[in-house]
Amino acid sequence: AKSVAGRLEKNLEQRQGILEELINQKDKIDNDTRLLLDVYLLSMESLNNMDKGIKGNPEFISKRKQTAETNFRTFIHKYPEDDYVKAEYIEWLNHIHGPQVALDSLHSLATERQKKLGFYISYAASLELEMDNIDAAIALSHKLKPLMLDSSYTSYLKLKTEIYLAQDSISQAKKLIDEVVQIDPNHILAVRMQSEINQK
């Protein structure tokens, strides 16, 4: 919980305090939790470096990627029903190896139950868009829409924004991403996307 709070904390000093506290406690936790914490500590360190204006050196970047891929893989094969860590693992595979590897892994690793969850549908659609498969992404968006049962859910709107961008419908994309950010001002990816759309 503290590592999640640390990754969401915007204040550098507060985040550094959480990071130091976690480093001091990491030897007290079990091996499976340590697999995850080691990845999250590197994420927090990366955020701190960015806030300090320190560019990530190749050695640190490589260590972070390798730790994330190895630790998450180990964890999700031991706990295949865990939805959240498996989702993070697939995101890292996309970051490291690209959308095709990530999409193949999603289809291979996700259980039938997980494939019906909002994240797995929306992320599969995003990966399809990265490979210019707009029709496949649209089909997945139709599967996602009925799952958005709460007005605070932003996955469908964000996905539709991505689809409109892929179709060069900038004005439509702007309307939707503005709505996403209004619902969730702390949605880091949406805020970044909003900035990019505004520039366009």
PDB file of C-alpha atoms in Angstrom:
ATOM      1  CA  ALA A   1       0.000   0.000   0.000  1.00  0.00           C
ATOM      2  CA  LYS A   2       2.840   2.386   0.816  1.00  0.00           C
ATOM      3  CA  SER A   3       4.540   1.650  -2.498  1.00  0.00           C
ATOM      4  CA  VAL A   4       1.325   2.512  -4.349  1.00  0.00           C
ATOM      5  CA  ALA A   5       1.018   5.717  -2.327  1.00  0.00           C
ATOM      6  CA  GLY A   6       4.639   6.488  -3.116  1.00  0.00           C
ATOM      7  CA  ARG A   7       4.178   6.063  -6.846  1.00  0.00           C
ATOM      8  CA  LEU A   8       1.102   8.307  -6.784  1.00  0.00           C
ATOM      9  CA  GLU A   9       2.618  10.960  -4.507  1.00  0.00           C
ATOM     10  CA  LYS A  10       3.370  14.146  -6.460  1.00  0.00           C
ATOM     11  CA  ASN A  11       5.483  15.824  -3.792  1.00  0.00           C
ATOM     12  CA  LEU A  12       9.150  14.843  -4.178  1.00  0.00           C
ATOM     13  CA  GLU A  13      10.027  15.225  -0.503  1.00  0.00           C
ATOM     14  CA  GLN A  14       7.071  13.098   0.584  1.00  0.00           C
ATOM     15  CA  ARG A  15       7.908  10.461  -2.018  1.00  0.00           C
ATOM     16  CA  GLN A  16      11.546  10.343  -0.916  1.00  0.00           C
ATOM     17  CA  GLY A  17      10.410   9.794   2.675  1.00  0.00           C
ATOM     18  CA  ILE A  18       8.161   6.886   1.652  1.00  0.00           C
ATOM     19  CA  LEU A  19      10.949   5.388  -0.460  1.00  0.00           C
ATOM     20  CA  GLU A  20      13.423   5.548   2.424  1.00  0.00           C
ATOM     21  CA  GLU A  21      10.892   3.980   4.805  1.00  0.00           C
ATOM     22  CA  LEU A  22      10.230   1.114   2.390  1.00  0.00           C
ATOM     23  CA  ILE A  23      13.929   0.471   1.776  1.00  0.00           C
ATOM     24  CA  ASN A  24      14.462   0.211   5.540  1.00  0.00           C
ATOM     25  CA  GLN A  25      11.623  -2.335   5.859  1.00  0.00           C
ATOM     26  CA  LYS A  26      12.113  -4.424   2.720  1.00  0.00           C
ATOM     27  CA  ASP A  27      14.144  -7.166   4.431  1.00  0.00           C
ATOM     28  CA  LYS A  28      11.216  -7.858   6.791  1.00  0.00           C
ATOM     29  CA  ILE A  29       8.763  -8.997   4.097  1.00  0.00           C
ATOM     30  CA  ASP A  30       8.227 -12.402   2.497  1.00  0.00           C
ATOM     31  CA  ASN A  31       9.878 -13.369  -0.795  1.00  0.00           C
ATOM     32  CA  ASP A  32       6.770 -13.026  -2.969  1.00  0.00           C
ATOM     33  CA  THR A  33       6.026  -9.522  -1.707  1.00  0.00           C
ATOM     34  CA  ARG A  34       9.685  -8.637  -2.174  1.00  0.00           C
ATOM     35  CA  LEU A  35       9.429  -9.564  -5.868  1.00  0.00           C
ATOM     36  CA  LEU A  36       6.862  -6.801  -6.301  1.00  0.00           C
ATOM     37  CA  LEU A  37       8.400  -4.271  -3.947  1.00  0.00           C
ATOM     38  CA  ASP A  38      11.773  -4.375  -5.710  1.00  0.00           C
ATOM     39  CA  VAL A  39      10.041  -3.281  -8.936  1.00  0.00           C
ATOM     40  CA  TYR A  40       8.024  -0.566  -7.235  1.00  0.00           C
ATOM     41  CA  LEU A  41      11.081   0.835  -5.448  1.00  0.00           C
ATOM     42  CA  LEU A  42      12.817   1.275  -8.795  1.00  0.00           C
ATOM     43  CA  SER A  43       9.709   3.010 -10.151  1.00  0.00           C
ATOM     44  CA  MET A  44       9.751   5.442  -7.253  1.00  0.00           C
ATOM     45  CA  GLU A  45      13.471   6.037  -7.708  1.00  0.00           C
ATOM     46  CA  SER A  46      12.840   6.783 -11.389  1.00  0.00           C
ATOM     47  CA  LEU A  47      10.125   9.315 -10.472  1.00  0.00           C
ATOM     48  CA  ASN A  48      12.431  10.958  -7.953  1.00  0.00           C
ATOM     49  CA  ASN A  49      15.214  11.222 -10.529  1.00  0.00           C
ATOM     50  CA  MET A  50      12.853  12.863 -13.024  1.00  0.00           C
ATOM     51  CA  ASP A  51      11.718  15.409 -10.444  1.00  0.00           C
ATOM     52  CA  LYS A  52      15.363  16.160  -9.653  1.00  0.00           C
ATOM     53  CA  GLY A  53      16.178  16.600 -13.338  1.00  0.00           C
ATOM     54  CA  ILE A  54      18.449  13.533 -13.341  1.00  0.00           C
ATOM     55  CA  LYS A  55      18.416  11.685 -16.652  1.00  0.00           C
ATOM     56  CA  GLY A  56      18.086   7.921 -16.416  1.00  0.00           C
ATOM     57  CA  ASN A  57      21.390   6.277 -17.235  1.00  0.00           C
ATOM     58  CA  PRO A  58      21.348   3.152 -19.450  1.00  0.00           C
ATOM     59  CA  GLU A  59      22.455   0.897 -16.585  1.00  0.00           C
ATOM     60  CA  PHE A  60      19.567   1.982 -14.336  1.00  0.00           C
ATOM     61  CA  ILE A  61      17.016   1.748 -17.167  1.00  0.00           C
ATOM     62  CA  SER A  62      18.234  -1.751 -18.061  1.00  0.00           C
ATOM     63  CA  LYS A  63      18.117  -2.851 -14.409  1.00  0.00           C
ATOM     64  CA  ARG A  64      14.567  -1.534 -14.029  1.00  0.00           C
ATOM     65  CA  LYS A  65      13.327  -3.328 -17.156  1.00  0.00           C
ATOM     66  CA  GLN A  66      15.033  -6.599 -16.270  1.00  0.00           C
ATOM     67  CA  THR A  67      13.783  -6.529 -12.672  1.00  0.00           C
ATOM     68  CA  ALA A  68      10.204  -5.791 -13.756  1.00  0.00           C
ATOM     69  CA  GLU A  69      10.121  -8.511 -16.409  1.00  0.00           C
ATOM     70  CA  THR A  70      11.784 -11.193 -14.265  1.00  0.00           C
ATOM     71  CA  ASN A  71       9.987 -10.473 -10.991  1.00  0.00           C
ATOM     72  CA  PHE A  72       6.524 -10.032 -12.466  1.00  0.00           C
ATOM     73  CA  ARG A  73       6.916 -13.175 -14.591  1.00  0.00           C
ATOM     74  CA  THR A  74       7.911 -15.196 -11.518  1.00  0.00           C
ATOM     75  CA  PHE A  75       4.989 -13.795  -9.516  1.00  0.00           C
ATOM     76  CA  ILE A  76       2.221 -14.289 -12.084  1.00  0.00           C
ATOM     77  CA  HIS A  77       3.233 -17.867 -12.818  1.00  0.00           C
ATOM     78  CA  LYS A  78       2.948 -18.583  -9.103  1.00  0.00           C
ATOM     79  CA  TYR A  79      -0.301 -16.605  -8.763  1.00  0.00           C
ATOM     80  CA  PRO A  80      -2.041 -16.828 -12.171  1.00  0.00           C
ATOM     81  CA  GLU A  81      -5.350 -15.547 -10.794  1.00  0.00           C
ATOM     82  CA  ASP A  82      -3.831 -12.225  -9.723  1.00  0.00           C
ATOM     83  CA  ASP A  83      -5.291  -9.641 -12.093  1.00  0.00           C
ATOM     84  CA  TYR A  84      -3.317  -6.536 -11.183  1.00  0.00           C
ATOM     85  CA  VAL A  85       0.282  -7.812 -11.318  1.00  0.00           C
ATOM     86  CA  LYS A  86      -0.405  -9.742 -14.511  1.00  0.00           C
ATOM     87  CA  ALA A  87      -1.726  -6.534 -16.064  1.00  0.00           C
ATOM     88  CA  GLU A  88       1.429  -4.674 -15.014  1.00  0.00           C
ATOM     89  CA  TYR A  89       3.556  -7.475 -16.444  1.00  0.00           C
ATOM     90  CA  ILE A  90       1.829  -7.194 -19.821  1.00  0.00           C
ATOM     91  CA  GLU A  91       2.333  -3.409 -19.779  1.00  0.00           C
ATOM     92  CA  TRP A  92       6.030  -3.920 -19.132  1.00  0.00           C
ATOM     93  CA  LEU A  93       6.265  -6.460 -21.968  1.00  0.00           C
ATOM     94  CA  ASN A  94       4.851  -3.806 -24.284  1.00  0.00           C
ATOM     95  CA  HIS A  95       7.353  -1.263 -22.988  1.00  0.00           C
ATOM     96  CA  ILE A  96      10.289  -3.648 -23.412  1.00  0.00           C
ATOM     97  CA  HIS A  97       9.373  -5.816 -26.414  1.00  0.00           C
ATOM     98  CA  GLY A  98       6.578  -3.962 -28.223  1.00  0.00           C
ATOM     99  CA  PRO A  99       2.835  -4.439 -28.813  1.00  0.00           C
ATOM    100  CA  GLN A 100       2.900  -7.773 -30.646  1.00  0.00           C
ATOM    101  CA  VAL A 101       4.768  -9.583 -27.864  1.00  0.00           C
ATOM    102  CA  ALA A 102       2.521  -7.945 -25.264  1.00  0.00           C
ATOM    103  CA  LEU A 103      -0.674  -8.883 -27.122  1.00  0.00           C
ATOM    104  CA  ASP A 104       0.489 -12.470 -27.693  1.00  0.00           C
ATOM    105  CA  SER A 105       1.365 -12.723 -24.001  1.00  0.00           C
ATOM    106  CA  LEU A 106      -2.000 -11.288 -22.969  1.00  0.00           C
ATOM    107  CA  HIS A 107      -3.824 -13.919 -25.039  1.00  0.00           C
ATOM    108  CA  SER A 108      -1.548 -16.657 -23.689  1.00  0.00           C
ATOM    109  CA  LEU A 109      -1.409 -15.685 -20.020  1.00  0.00           C
ATOM    110  CA  ALA A 110      -4.821 -14.206 -19.246  1.00  0.00           C
ATOM    111  CA  THR A 111      -7.400 -16.661 -17.951  1.00  0.00           C
ATOM    112  CA  GLU A 112     -10.840 -16.749 -19.551  1.00  0.00           C
ATOM    113  CA  ARG A 113     -12.141 -14.744 -16.585  1.00  0.00           C
ATOM    114  CA  GLN A 114      -9.415 -12.135 -16.960  1.00  0.00           C
ATOM    115  CA  LYS A 115     -10.043 -11.740 -20.689  1.00  0.00           C
ATOM    116  CA  LYS A 116     -13.523 -10.449 -19.781  1.00  0.00           C
ATOM    117  CA  LEU A 117     -12.184  -7.762 -17.421  1.00  0.00           C
ATOM    118  CA  GLY A 118     -12.139  -4.133 -18.467  1.00  0.00           C
ATOM    119  CA  PHE A 119      -8.377  -3.660 -18.336  1.00  0.00           C
ATOM    120  CA  TYR A 120      -7.578  -6.709 -20.455  1.00  0.00           C
ATOM    121  CA  ILE A 121     -10.115  -5.725 -23.113  1.00  0.00           C
ATOM    122  CA  SER A 122      -9.084  -2.067 -23.225  1.00  0.00           C
ATOM    123  CA  TYR A 123      -5.354  -2.818 -23.183  1.00  0.00           C
ATOM    124  CA  ALA A 124      -5.712  -5.425 -25.931  1.00  0.00           C
ATOM    125  CA  ALA A 125      -7.509  -2.765 -27.988  1.00  0.00           C
ATOM    126  CA  SER A 126      -4.734  -0.230 -27.297  1.00  0.00           C
ATOM    127  CA  LEU A 127      -2.142  -2.761 -28.435  1.00  0.00           C
ATOM    128  CA  GLU A 128      -4.134  -3.389 -31.613  1.00  0.00           C
ATOM    129  CA  LEU A 129      -4.136   0.375 -32.249  1.00  0.00           C
ATOM    130  CA  GLU A 130      -0.354   0.496 -31.802  1.00  0.00           C
ATOM    131  CA  MET A 131      -0.179  -1.993 -34.673  1.00  0.00           C
ATOM    132  CA  ASP A 132      -2.708   0.019 -36.763  1.00  0.00           C
ATOM    133  CA  ASN A 133      -5.433  -2.607 -36.386  1.00  0.00           C
ATOM    134  CA  ILE A 134      -8.253  -0.081 -35.974  1.00  0.00           C
ATOM    135  CA  ASP A 135     -11.110  -2.477 -36.797  1.00  0.00           C
ATOM    136  CA  ALA A 136      -9.928  -4.948 -34.141  1.00  0.00           C
ATOM    137  CA  ALA A 137      -9.728  -2.126 -31.586  1.00  0.00           C
ATOM    138  CA  ILE A 138     -13.242  -0.928 -32.434  1.00  0.00           C
ATOM    139  CA  ALA A 139     -14.593  -4.466 -32.031  1.00  0.00           C
ATOM    140  CA  LEU A 140     -12.963  -4.691 -28.593  1.00  0.00           C
ATOM    141  CA  SER A 141     -14.397  -1.291 -27.621  1.00  0.00           C
ATOM    142  CA  HIS A 142     -17.882  -2.712 -28.253  1.00  0.00           C
ATOM    143  CA  LYS A 143     -17.079  -5.503 -25.759  1.00  0.00           C
ATOM    144  CA  LEU A 144     -15.796  -2.994 -23.235  1.00  0.00           C
ATOM    145  CA  LYS A 145     -18.701  -0.542 -23.253  1.00  0.00           C
ATOM    146  CA  PRO A 146     -21.286  -2.753 -21.457  1.00  0.00           C
ATOM    147  CA  LEU A 147     -18.800  -3.295 -18.592  1.00  0.00           C
ATOM    148  CA  MET A 148     -18.631   0.412 -17.774  1.00  0.00           C
ATOM    149  CA  LEU A 149     -21.351   0.300 -15.127  1.00  0.00           C
ATOM    150  CA  ASP A 150     -20.122   3.252 -13.068  1.00  0.00           C
ATOM    151  CA  SER A 151     -19.841   6.859 -14.230  1.00  0.00           C
ATOM    152  CA  SER A 152     -16.335   7.029 -12.724  1.00  0.00           C
ATOM    153  CA  TYR A 153     -15.001   4.323 -15.066  1.00  0.00           C
ATOM    154  CA  THR A 154     -12.829   5.981 -17.705  1.00  0.00           C
ATOM    155  CA  SER A 155     -11.437   3.014 -19.659  1.00  0.00           C
ATOM    156  CA  TYR A 156     -14.020   3.166 -22.441  1.00  0.00           C
ATOM    157  CA  LEU A 157     -13.710   6.928 -22.924  1.00  0.00           C
ATOM    158  CA  LYS A 158      -9.916   6.722 -22.993  1.00  0.00           C
ATOM    159  CA  LEU A 159     -10.037   3.887 -25.524  1.00  0.00           C
ATOM    160  CA  LYS A 160     -12.481   5.799 -27.722  1.00  0.00           C
ATOM    161  CA  THR A 161     -10.100   8.759 -27.529  1.00  0.00           C
ATOM    162  CA  GLU A 162      -7.286   6.537 -28.819  1.00  0.00           C
ATOM    163  CA  ILE A 163      -9.508   5.262 -31.636  1.00  0.00           C
ATOM    164  CA  TYR A 164     -10.453   8.789 -32.683  1.00  0.00           C
ATOM    165  CA  LEU A 165      -6.789   9.754 -32.665  1.00  0.00           C
ATOM    166  CA  ALA A 166      -5.978   6.785 -34.887  1.00  0.00           C
ATOM    167  CA  GLN A 167      -8.680   8.043 -37.268  1.00  0.00           C
ATOM    168  CA  ASP A 168      -7.325  11.634 -37.123  1.00  0.00           C
ATOM    169  CA  SER A 169     -10.544  12.890 -35.490  1.00  0.00           C
ATOM    170  CA  ILE A 170      -8.768  15.335 -33.208  1.00  0.00           C
ATOM    171  CA  SER A 171     -11.834  17.359 -32.152  1.00  0.00           C
ATOM    172  CA  GLN A 172     -13.736  14.211 -31.127  1.00  0.00           C
ATOM    173  CA  ALA A 173     -10.675  12.925 -29.272  1.00  0.00           C
ATOM    174  CA  LYS A 174     -10.361  16.224 -27.405  1.00  0.00           C
ATOM    175  CA  LYS A 175     -13.981  16.106 -26.193  1.00  0.00           C
ATOM    176  CA  LEU A 176     -13.522  12.629 -24.767  1.00  0.00           C
ATOM    177  CA  ILE A 177     -10.113  13.124 -23.158  1.00  0.00           C
ATOM    178  CA  ASP A 178     -11.342  16.333 -21.519  1.00  0.00           C
ATOM    179  CA  GLU A 179     -14.173  14.289 -20.018  1.00  0.00           C
ATOM    180  CA  VAL A 180     -11.752  11.637 -18.761  1.00  0.00           C
ATOM    181  CA  VAL A 181      -9.545  14.228 -17.050  1.00  0.00           C
ATOM    182  CA  GLN A 182     -12.598  15.921 -15.532  1.00  0.00           C
ATOM    183  CA  ILE A 183     -13.675  12.578 -14.029  1.00  0.00           C
ATOM    184  CA  ASP A 184     -10.156  11.699 -12.869  1.00  0.00           C
ATOM    185  CA  PRO A 185      -7.719  14.645 -12.725  1.00  0.00           C
ATOM    186  CA  ASN A 186      -5.008  12.277 -11.390  1.00  0.00           C
ATOM    187  CA  HIS A 187      -5.169   9.949 -14.400  1.00  0.00           C
ATOM    188  CA  ILE A 188      -1.527  10.451 -15.426  1.00  0.00           C
ATOM    189  CA  LEU A 189      -1.839   8.839 -18.871  1.00  0.00           C
ATOM    190  CA  ALA A 190      -5.009  10.771 -19.668  1.00  0.00           C
ATOM    191  CA  VAL A 191      -3.484  14.084 -18.600  1.00  0.00           C
ATOM    192  CA  ARG A 192      -0.459  13.368 -20.796  1.00  0.00           C
ATOM    193  CA  MET A 193      -2.729  12.438 -23.696  1.00  0.00           C
ATOM    194  CA  GLN A 194      -4.795  15.602 -23.162  1.00  0.00           C
ATOM    195  CA  SER A 195      -1.643  17.707 -23.416  1.00  0.00           C
ATOM    196  CA  GLU A 196      -0.602  15.987 -26.637  1.00  0.00           C
ATOM    197  CA  ILE A 197      -4.079  16.450 -28.147  1.00  0.00           C
ATOM    198  CA  ASN A 198      -4.141  20.119 -27.174  1.00  0.00           C
ATOM    199  CA  GLN A 199      -0.806  20.616 -28.927  1.00  0.00           C
ATOM    200  CA  LYS A 200      -2.224  19.004 -32.076  1.00  0.00           C
TER     201      LYS A 200
END
